[in-house]
Amino acid sequence: MWDRAGKLWVRLRERCRGDAGMVTSEYAMGIIAAVGFALLLYEVVTSGQVKAELQAILKRALSARM
């Protein structure tokens, strides 16, 4: 009797697990968000004004006396 109840409990527990595939979809959404953010950051950094400011900062840093 206990063996049958144990098997029934295992089957019931397996049927109640409804999170199959959630981890994969979460990783996919995270990757899509990261790629979107990287693209946005790349566009901002390579824009004319930001590029000029970064070059000015580098020129000042390289020409500084120590």
Tab-separated table of C-alpha atoms in Angstrom:
chain	number	residue	atom	x	y	z
A	1	MET	CA	0.000	0.000	0.000
A	2	TRP	CA	2.784	2.473	0.879
A	3	ASP	CA	4.566	1.650	-2.357
A	4	ARG	CA	1.491	2.572	-4.367
A	5	ALA	CA	0.995	5.793	-2.394
A	6	GLY	CA	4.659	6.684	-2.926
A	7	LYS	CA	4.373	6.208	-6.688
A	8	LEU	CA	1.177	8.247	-6.754
A	9	TRP	CA	2.882	11.028	-4.791
A	10	VAL	CA	5.832	11.080	-7.222
A	11	ARG	CA	3.509	11.268	-10.245
A	12	LEU	CA	1.464	14.043	-8.649
A	13	ARG	CA	4.579	16.025	-7.746
A	14	GLU	CA	5.965	15.722	-11.310
A	15	ARG	CA	2.669	16.911	-12.834
A	16	CYS	CA	2.527	19.968	-10.556
A	17	ARG	CA	5.909	21.271	-11.639
A	18	GLY	CA	5.047	23.937	-14.185
A	19	ASP	CA	8.351	25.754	-14.574
A	20	ALA	CA	9.777	23.747	-17.465
A	21	GLY	CA	11.643	25.993	-19.875
A	22	MET	CA	11.544	29.086	-17.689
A	23	VAL	CA	15.302	29.249	-17.206
A	24	THR	CA	16.019	29.139	-20.940
A	25	SER	CA	13.534	31.889	-21.722
A	26	GLU	CA	14.911	34.050	-18.927
A	27	TYR	CA	18.440	33.662	-20.281
A	28	ALA	CA	17.223	34.528	-23.781
A	29	MET	CA	15.513	37.705	-22.556
A	30	GLY	CA	18.619	38.669	-20.588
A	31	ILE	CA	20.829	38.224	-23.647
A	32	ILE	CA	18.456	40.271	-25.810
A	33	ALA	CA	18.423	43.064	-23.225
A	34	ALA	CA	22.221	43.020	-22.904
A	35	VAL	CA	22.701	43.195	-26.676
A	36	GLY	CA	20.218	46.068	-26.910
A	37	PHE	CA	22.000	47.969	-24.153
A	38	ALA	CA	25.400	47.345	-25.760
A	39	LEU	CA	24.113	48.638	-29.094
A	40	LEU	CA	22.706	51.752	-27.450
A	41	LEU	CA	25.953	52.362	-25.570
A	42	TYR	CA	27.978	51.884	-28.773
A	43	GLU	CA	25.806	54.410	-30.605
A	44	VAL	CA	26.215	56.958	-27.818
A	45	VAL	CA	29.975	56.509	-27.518
A	46	THR	CA	30.580	56.720	-31.278
A	47	SER	CA	28.445	59.837	-31.712
A	48	GLY	CA	30.322	62.986	-32.733
A	49	GLN	CA	30.047	64.979	-29.522
A	50	VAL	CA	30.925	62.113	-27.167
A	51	LYS	CA	33.785	61.035	-29.425
A	52	ALA	CA	35.243	64.564	-29.351
A	53	GLU	CA	34.955	64.729	-25.568
A	54	LEU	CA	36.663	61.356	-25.118
A	55	GLN	CA	39.487	62.417	-27.437
A	56	ALA	CA	39.940	65.647	-25.464
A	57	ILE	CA	40.101	63.697	-22.202
A	58	LEU	CA	42.690	61.317	-23.652
A	59	LYS	CA	44.790	64.219	-25.015
A	60	ARG	CA	44.786	65.893	-21.600
A	61	ALA	CA	45.674	62.636	-19.865
A	62	LEU	CA	48.527	61.844	-22.246
A	63	SER	CA	49.969	65.336	-22.179
A	64	ALA	CA	49.899	65.665	-18.393
A	65	ARG	CA	53.231	66.127	-16.656
A	66	MET	CA	54.202	63.767	-13.922
